CSV table of C-alpha atoms and ligand atoms in Angstrom, one decimal:
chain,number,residue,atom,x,y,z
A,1,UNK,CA,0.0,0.0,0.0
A,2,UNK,CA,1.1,3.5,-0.7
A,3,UNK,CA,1.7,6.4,2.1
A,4,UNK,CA,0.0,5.6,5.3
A,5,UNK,CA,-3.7,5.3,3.6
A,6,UNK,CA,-4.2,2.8,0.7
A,7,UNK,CA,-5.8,4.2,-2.1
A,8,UNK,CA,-8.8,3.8,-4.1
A,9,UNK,CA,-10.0,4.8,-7.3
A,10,UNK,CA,-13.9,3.8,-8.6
A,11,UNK,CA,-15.7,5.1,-11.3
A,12,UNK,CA,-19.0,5.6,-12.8
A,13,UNK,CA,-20.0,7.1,-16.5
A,14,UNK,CA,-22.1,10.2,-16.2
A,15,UNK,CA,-25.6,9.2,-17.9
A,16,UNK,CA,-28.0,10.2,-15.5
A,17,UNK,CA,-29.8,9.4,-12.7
A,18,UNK,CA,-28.6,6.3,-10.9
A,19,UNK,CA,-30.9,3.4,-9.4
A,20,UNK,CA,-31.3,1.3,-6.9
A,21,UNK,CA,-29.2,-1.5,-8.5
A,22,UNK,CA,-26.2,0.9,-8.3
A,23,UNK,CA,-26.8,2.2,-4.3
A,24,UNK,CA,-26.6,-1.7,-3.4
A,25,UNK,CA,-24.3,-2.7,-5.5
A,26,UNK,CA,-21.3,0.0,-5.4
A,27,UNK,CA,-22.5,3.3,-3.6
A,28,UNK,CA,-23.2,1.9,-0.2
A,29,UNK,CA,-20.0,0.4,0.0
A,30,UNK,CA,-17.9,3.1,-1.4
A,31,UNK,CA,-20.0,5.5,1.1
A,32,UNK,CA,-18.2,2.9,3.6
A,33,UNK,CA,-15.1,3.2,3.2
A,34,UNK,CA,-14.0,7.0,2.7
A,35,UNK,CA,-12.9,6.2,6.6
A,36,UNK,CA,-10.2,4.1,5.7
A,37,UNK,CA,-8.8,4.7,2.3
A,38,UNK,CA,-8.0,7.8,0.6
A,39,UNK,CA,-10.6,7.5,-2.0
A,40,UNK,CA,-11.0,9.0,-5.3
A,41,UNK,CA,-14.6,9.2,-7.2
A,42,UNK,CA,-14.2,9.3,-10.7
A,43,UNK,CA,-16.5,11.5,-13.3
A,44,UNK,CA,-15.4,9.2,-16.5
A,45,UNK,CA,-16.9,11.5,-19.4
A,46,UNK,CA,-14.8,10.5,-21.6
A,47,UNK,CA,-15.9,6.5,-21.2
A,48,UNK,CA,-19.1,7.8,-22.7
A,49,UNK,CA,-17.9,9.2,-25.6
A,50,UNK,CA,-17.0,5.7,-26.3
A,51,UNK,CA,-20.5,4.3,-27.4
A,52,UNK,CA,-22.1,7.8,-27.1
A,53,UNK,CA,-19.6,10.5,-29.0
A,54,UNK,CA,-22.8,11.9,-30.1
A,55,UNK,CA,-24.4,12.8,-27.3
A,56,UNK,CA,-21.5,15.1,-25.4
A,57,UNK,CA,-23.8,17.7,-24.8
A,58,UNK,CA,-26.1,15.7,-22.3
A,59,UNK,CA,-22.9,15.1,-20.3
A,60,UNK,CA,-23.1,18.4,-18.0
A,61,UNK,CA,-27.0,17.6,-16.9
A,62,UNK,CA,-26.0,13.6,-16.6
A,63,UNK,CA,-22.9,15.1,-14.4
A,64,UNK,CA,-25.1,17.0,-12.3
A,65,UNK,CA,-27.8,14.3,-11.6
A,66,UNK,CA,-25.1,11.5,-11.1
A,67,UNK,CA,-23.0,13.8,-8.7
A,68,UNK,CA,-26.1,15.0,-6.7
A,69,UNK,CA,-26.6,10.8,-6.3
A,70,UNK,CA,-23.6,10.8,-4.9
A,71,UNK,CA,-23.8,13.9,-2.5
A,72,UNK,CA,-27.4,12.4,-1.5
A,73,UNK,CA,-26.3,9.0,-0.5
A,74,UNK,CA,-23.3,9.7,1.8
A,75,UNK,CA,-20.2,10.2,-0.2
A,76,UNK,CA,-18.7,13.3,1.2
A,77,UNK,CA,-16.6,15.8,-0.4
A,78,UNK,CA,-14.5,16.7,2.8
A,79,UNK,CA,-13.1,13.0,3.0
A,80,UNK,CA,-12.8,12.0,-0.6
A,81,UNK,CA,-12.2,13.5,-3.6
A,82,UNK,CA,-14.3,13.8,-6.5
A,83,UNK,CA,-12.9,14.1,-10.2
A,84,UNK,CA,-14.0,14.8,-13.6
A,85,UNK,CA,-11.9,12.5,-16.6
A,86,UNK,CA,-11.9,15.2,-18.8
A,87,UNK,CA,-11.0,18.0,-16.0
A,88,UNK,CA,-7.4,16.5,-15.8
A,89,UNK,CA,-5.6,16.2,-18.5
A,90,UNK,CA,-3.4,13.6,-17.5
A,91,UNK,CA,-6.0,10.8,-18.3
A,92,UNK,CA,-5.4,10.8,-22.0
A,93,UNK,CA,-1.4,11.5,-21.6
A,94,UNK,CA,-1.2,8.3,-19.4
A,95,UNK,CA,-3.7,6.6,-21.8
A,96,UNK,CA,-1.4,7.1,-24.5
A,97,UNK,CA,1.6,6.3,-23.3
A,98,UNK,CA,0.2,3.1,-21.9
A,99,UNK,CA,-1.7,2.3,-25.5
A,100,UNK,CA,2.2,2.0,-26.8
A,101,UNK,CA,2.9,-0.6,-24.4
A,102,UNK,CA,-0.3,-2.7,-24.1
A,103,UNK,CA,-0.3,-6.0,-27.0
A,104,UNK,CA,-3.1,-6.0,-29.6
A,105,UNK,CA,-4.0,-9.4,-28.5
A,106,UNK,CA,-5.0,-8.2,-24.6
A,107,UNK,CA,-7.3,-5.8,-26.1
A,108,UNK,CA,-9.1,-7.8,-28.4
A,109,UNK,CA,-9.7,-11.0,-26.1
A,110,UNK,CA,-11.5,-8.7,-23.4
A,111,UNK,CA,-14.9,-10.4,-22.3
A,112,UNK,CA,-16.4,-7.3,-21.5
A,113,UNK,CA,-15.8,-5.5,-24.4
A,114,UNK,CA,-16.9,-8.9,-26.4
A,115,UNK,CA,-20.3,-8.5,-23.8
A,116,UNK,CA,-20.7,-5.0,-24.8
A,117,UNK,CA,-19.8,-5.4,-28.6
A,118,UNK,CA,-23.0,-8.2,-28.5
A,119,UNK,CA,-25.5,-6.5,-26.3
A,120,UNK,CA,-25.4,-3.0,-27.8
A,121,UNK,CA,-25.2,-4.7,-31.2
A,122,UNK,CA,-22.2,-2.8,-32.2
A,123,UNK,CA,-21.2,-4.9,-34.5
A,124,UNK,CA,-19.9,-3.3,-37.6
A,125,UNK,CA,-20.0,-0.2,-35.4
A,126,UNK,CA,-17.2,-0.2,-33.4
A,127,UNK,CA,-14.8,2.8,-33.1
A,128,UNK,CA,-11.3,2.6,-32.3
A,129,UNK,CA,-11.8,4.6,-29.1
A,130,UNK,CA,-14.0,1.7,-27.7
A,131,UNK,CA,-11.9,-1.0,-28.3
A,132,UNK,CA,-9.2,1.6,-26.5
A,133,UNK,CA,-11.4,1.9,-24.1
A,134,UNK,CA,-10.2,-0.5,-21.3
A,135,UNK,CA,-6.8,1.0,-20.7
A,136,UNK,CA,-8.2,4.4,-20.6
A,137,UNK,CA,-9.5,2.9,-17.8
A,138,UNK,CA,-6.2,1.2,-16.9
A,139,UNK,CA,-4.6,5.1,-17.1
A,140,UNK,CA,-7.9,5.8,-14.8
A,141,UNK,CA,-6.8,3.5,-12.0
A,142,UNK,CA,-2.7,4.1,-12.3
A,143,UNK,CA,-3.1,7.4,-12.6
A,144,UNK,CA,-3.6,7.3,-8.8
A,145,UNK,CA,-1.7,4.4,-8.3
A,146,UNK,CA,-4.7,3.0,-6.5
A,147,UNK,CA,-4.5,-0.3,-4.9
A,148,UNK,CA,-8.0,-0.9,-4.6
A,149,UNK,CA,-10.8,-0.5,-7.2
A,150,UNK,CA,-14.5,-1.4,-5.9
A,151,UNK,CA,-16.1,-2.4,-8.8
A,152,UNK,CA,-18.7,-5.4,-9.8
A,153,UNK,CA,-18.3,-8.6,-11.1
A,154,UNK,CA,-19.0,-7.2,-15.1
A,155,UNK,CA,-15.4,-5.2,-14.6
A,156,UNK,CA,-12.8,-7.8,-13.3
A,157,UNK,CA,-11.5,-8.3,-16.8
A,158,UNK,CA,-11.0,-4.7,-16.9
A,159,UNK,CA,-9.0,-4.6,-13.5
A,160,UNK,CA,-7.0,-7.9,-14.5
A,161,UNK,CA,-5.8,-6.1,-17.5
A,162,UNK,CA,-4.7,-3.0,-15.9
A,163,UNK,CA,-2.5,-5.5,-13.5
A,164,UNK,CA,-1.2,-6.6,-16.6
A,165,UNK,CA,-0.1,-3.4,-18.0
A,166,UNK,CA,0.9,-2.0,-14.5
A,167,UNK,CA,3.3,-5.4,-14.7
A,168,UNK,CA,4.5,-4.3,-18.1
A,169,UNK,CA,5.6,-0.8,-17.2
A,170,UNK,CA,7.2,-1.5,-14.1
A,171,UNK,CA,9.3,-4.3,-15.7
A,172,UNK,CA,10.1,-2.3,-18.9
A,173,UNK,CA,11.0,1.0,-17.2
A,174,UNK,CA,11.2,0.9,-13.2
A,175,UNK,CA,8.2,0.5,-11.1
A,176,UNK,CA,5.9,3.7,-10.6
A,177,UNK,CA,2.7,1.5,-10.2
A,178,UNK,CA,1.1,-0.8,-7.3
A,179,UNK,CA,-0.8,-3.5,-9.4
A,180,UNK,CA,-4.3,-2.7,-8.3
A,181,UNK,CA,-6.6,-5.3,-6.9
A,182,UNK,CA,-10.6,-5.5,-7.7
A,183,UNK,CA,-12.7,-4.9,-4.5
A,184,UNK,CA,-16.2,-7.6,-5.1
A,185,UNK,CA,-19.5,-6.1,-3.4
A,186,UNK,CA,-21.3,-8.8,-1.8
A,187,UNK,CA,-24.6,-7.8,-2.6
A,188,UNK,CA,-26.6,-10.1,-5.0
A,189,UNK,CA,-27.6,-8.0,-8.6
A,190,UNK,CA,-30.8,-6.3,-7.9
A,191,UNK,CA,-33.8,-7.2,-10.8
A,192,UNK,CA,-35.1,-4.3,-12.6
A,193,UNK,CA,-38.9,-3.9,-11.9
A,194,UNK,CA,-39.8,-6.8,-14.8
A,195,UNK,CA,-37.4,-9.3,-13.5
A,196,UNK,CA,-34.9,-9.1,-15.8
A,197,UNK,CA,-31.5,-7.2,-15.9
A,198,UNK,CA,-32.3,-3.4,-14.3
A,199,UNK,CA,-31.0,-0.5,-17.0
A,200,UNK,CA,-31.8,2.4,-17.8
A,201,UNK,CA,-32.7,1.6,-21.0
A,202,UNK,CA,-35.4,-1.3,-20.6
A,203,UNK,CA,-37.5,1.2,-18.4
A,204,UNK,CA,-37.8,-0.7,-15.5
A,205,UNK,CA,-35.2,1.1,-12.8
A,206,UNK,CA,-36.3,2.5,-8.9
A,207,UNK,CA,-34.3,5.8,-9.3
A,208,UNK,CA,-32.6,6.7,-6.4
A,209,UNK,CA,-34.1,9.9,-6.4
A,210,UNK,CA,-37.7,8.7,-7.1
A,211,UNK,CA,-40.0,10.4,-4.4
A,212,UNK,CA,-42.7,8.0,-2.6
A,213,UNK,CA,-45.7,8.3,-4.9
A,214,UNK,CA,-43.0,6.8,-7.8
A,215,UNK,CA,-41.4,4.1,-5.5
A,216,UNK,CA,-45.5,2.9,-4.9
A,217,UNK,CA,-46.2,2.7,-8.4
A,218,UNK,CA,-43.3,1.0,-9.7
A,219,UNK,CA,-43.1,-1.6,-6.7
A,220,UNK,CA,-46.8,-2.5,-7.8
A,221,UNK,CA,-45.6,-3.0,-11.2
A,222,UNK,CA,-42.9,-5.4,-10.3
A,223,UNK,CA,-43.3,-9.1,-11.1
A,224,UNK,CA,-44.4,-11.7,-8.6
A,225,UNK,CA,-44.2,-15.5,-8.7
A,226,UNK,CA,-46.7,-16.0,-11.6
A,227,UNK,CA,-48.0,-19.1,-10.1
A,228,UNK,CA,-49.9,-17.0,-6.9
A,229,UNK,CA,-52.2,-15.5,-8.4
A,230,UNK,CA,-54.6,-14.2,-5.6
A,231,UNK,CA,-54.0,-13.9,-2.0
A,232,UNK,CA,-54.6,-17.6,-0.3
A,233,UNK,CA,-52.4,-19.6,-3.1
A,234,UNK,CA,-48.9,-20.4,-2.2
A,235,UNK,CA,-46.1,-18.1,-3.4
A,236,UNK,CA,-42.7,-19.1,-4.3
A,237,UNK,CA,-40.2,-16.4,-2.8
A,238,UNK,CA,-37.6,-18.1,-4.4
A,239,UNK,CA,-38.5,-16.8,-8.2
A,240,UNK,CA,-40.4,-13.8,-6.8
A,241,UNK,CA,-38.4,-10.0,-7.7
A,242,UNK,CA,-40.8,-8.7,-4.7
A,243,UNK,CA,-38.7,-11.0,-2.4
A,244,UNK,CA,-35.5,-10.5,-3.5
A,245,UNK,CA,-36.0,-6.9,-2.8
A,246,UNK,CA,-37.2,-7.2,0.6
A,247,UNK,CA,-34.0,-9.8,1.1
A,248,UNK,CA,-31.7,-6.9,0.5
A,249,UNK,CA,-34.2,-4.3,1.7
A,250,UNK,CA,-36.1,-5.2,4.2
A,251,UNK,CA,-33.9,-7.8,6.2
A,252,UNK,CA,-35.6,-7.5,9.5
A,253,UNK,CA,-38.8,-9.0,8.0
A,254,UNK,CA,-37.8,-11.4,5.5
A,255,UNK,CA,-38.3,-14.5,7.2
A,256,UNK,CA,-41.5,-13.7,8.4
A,257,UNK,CA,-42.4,-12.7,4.7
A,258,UNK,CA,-41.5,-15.3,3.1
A,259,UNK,CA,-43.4,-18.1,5.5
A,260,UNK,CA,-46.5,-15.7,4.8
A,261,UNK,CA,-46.2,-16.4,1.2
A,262,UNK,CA,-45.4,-20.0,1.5
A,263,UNK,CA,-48.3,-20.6,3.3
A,264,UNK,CA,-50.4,-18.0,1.0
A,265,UNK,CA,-51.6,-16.1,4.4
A,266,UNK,CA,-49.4,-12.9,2.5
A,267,UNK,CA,-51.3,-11.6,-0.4
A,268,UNK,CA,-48.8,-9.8,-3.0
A,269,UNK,CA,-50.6,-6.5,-2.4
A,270,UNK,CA,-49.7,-6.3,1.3
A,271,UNK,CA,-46.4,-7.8,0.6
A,272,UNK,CA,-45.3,-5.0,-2.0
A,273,UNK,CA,-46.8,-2.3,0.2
A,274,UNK,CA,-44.6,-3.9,2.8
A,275,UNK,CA,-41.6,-3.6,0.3
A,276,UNK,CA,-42.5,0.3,-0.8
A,277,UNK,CA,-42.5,1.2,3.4
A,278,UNK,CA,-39.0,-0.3,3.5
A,279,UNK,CA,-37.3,1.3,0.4
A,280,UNK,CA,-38.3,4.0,1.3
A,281,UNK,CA,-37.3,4.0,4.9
A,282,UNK,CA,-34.2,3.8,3.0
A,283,UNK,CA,-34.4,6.4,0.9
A,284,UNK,CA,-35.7,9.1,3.3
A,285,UNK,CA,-32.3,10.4,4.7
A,286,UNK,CA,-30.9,10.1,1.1
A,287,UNK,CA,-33.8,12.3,0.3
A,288,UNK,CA,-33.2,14.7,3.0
A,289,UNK,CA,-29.5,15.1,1.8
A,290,UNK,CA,-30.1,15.9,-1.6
A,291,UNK,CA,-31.9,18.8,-0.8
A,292,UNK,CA,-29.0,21.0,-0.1
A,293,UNK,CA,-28.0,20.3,-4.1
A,294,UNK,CA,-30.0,19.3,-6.4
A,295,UNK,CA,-31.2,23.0,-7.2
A,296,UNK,CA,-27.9,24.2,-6.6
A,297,UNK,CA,-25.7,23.1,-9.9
A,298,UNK,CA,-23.0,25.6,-9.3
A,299,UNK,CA,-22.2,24.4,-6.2
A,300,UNK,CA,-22.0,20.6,-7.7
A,301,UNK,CA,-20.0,22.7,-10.3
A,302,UNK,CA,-17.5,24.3,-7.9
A,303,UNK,CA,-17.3,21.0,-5.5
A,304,UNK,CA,-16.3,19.1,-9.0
A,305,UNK,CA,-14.0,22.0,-10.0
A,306,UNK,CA,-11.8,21.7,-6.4
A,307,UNK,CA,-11.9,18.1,-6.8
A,308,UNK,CA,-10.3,18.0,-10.2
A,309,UNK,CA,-7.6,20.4,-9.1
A,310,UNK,CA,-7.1,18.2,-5.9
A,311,UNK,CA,-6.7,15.2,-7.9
A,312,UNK,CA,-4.7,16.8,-10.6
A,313,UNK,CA,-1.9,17.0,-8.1
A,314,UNK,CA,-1.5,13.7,-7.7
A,315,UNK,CA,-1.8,13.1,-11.2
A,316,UNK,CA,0.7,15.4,-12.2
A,317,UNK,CA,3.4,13.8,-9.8
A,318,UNK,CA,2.1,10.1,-11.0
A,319,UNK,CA,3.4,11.9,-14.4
A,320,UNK,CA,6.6,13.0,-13.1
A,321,UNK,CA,7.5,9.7,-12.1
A,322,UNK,CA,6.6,7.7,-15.2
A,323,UNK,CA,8.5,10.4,-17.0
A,324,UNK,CA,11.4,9.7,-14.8
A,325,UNK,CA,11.1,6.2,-15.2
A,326,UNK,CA,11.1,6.3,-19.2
A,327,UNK,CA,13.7,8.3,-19.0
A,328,UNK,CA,12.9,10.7,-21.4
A,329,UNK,CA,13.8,13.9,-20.0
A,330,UNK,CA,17.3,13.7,-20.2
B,401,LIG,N1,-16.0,1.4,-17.1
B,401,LIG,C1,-16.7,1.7,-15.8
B,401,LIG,C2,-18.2,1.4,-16.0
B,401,LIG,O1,-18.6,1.3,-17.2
B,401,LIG,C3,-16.5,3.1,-15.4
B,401,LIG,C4,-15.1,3.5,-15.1
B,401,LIG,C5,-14.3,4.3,-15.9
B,401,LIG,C6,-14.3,3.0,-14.0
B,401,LIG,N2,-13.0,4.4,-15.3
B,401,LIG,C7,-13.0,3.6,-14.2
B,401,LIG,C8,-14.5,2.1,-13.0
B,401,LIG,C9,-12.0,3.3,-13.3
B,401,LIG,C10,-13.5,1.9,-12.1
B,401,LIG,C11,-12.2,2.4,-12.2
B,401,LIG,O2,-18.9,1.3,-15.1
């Protein structure tokens, strides 16, 4: 580990709101642990421009509404420092150096990108600054010389390969860079609201910033075990979406919901009332938080601004050393 704090670096692309999926599944664990690392929150505009180069001018409002998520569920300015990509400069210099030194083959074998390719149908569509996209985030992470990146499970490949390159420098130079480790949440992947995969662009996604009335209606959307069908037939928790929820939720009365839909005494009604009370127990001091910001974009602007500058220190000494290291100032 590096100075008396380790470091960590985690990052999010700016393209909106953010859901429930993502405050279970990174934010409440990078909320907890801003006590013990020196953290770093990462703005990655640029990683949108990947798939998205024409929509750069939705990046500011995006910015503001992911940031504000941040602010609202606990991540605190004072103890870590936020950073926009594009603010420091020293992303794409790092990027580019280490695009000299990383083999074709590593980039073309990523699974991810392979995923990503296939689900967006990009096929035939790919630009060269998506395939590159991977050790942009490697310069990302190194930048910092983190040693720990919380991500989930969809980025490991992406973390392996910035081991791999961190390896490469050090050995053909000197070392500058701690090989960074990937940091797993334990939380199980939250269903969207139909059961399947919860994004943004199927429509079926709890904001974190929905208010009660919106949390109601979409909870009595969501799908139950198709097999109850009124209250009095046994339920299945096991395939229900409602139950997974209230697993993650609502852990204080999960047992006793799922024996009352086992034994059909639960009707899905009450049980998805029950789930709506609890989120939004959850939400409610996340609500309260948000209200010193989300009307206030200039101070998300300034707070973003003193961030950049912050981390741009460290990133311009990173830069000093893998300058040394090449030895190219001679
Ligand atoms: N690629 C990440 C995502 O799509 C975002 C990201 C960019 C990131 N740079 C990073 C994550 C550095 C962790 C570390 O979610």
């Amino acid at each position: 580990m590096t100075g008396e704090k380790g470091v960590i670096l985690s990052g999010m692309r700016p393209t909106g709101k953010l859901h429930l999926g993502h405050l279970v599944g990174a934010l409440e664990n990078w909320v907890g642990l801003q006590d013990t690392f020196k953290c770093y929150f990462l703005v990655a505009d640029y990683h949108v421009l990947t798939t998205g180069f024409d929509k750069s001018r939705d990046i500011p409002v995006n910015t503001h509404e992911m940031v504000c998520d941040w602010l609202s569920v606990g991540l605190d300015p004072e103890r870590s420092t936020f950073l926009v990509q594009s603010r420091v400069p020293e992303h794409s210099e790092l990027n580019l150096i280490l695009s000299m030194i990383t083999p074709m083959p590593w980039v073309e074998r990523n699974p991810t990108l392979k995923e990503m390719i296939a689900d967006l149908d990009l096929t035939g569509k790919i630009h060269f600054g998506l395939m590159g996209y991977p050790i942009l985030q490697a310069a990302d992470i190194l930048l910092y010389r983190a040693d720990l990146v919380p991500v989930g499970e969809d980025q490991v490949a992406h973390i392996e390969m910035t081991r791999e390159i961190a390896r490469r420098f050090n050995n053909l130079y000197s070392t500058v860079f701690p090989e960074p480790k990937a940091k797993l949440t334990s939380t199980p992947r939250l269903p969207g609201t139909d059961g399947k995969k919860m994004s943004k662009s199927l429509g079926n996604c709890i904001y974190i910033s929905d208010n009660d009335e919106a949390v109601k209606a979409k909870v009595r959307q969501m799908v139950t075990d198709p097999k109850k069908i009124r209250r009095g037939d046994p339920g299945r928790p096991e395939v229900c979406s409602v139950y997974s929820y209230h697993e993650i939720f609502n852990a204080a009365e999960n047992g006793d919901i799922a024996a009352g839909c086992r034994s059909g005494q639960l009707g899905c009604v009450e049980c998805k009332g029950r789930l709506s009370g609890a989120i939004g127990r959850r939400l409610d001091p996340i609500r309260e938080r948000r209200k010193a910001y989300e009307d206030d974009p200039l101070k998300v602007k300034k707070l973003l601004a003193e961030g950049s500058e912050l981390a741009a220190r460290r990133a311009r000494e990173t830069m000093a050393l893998v300058r040394g290291a090449m030895g190219m100032e001679k």
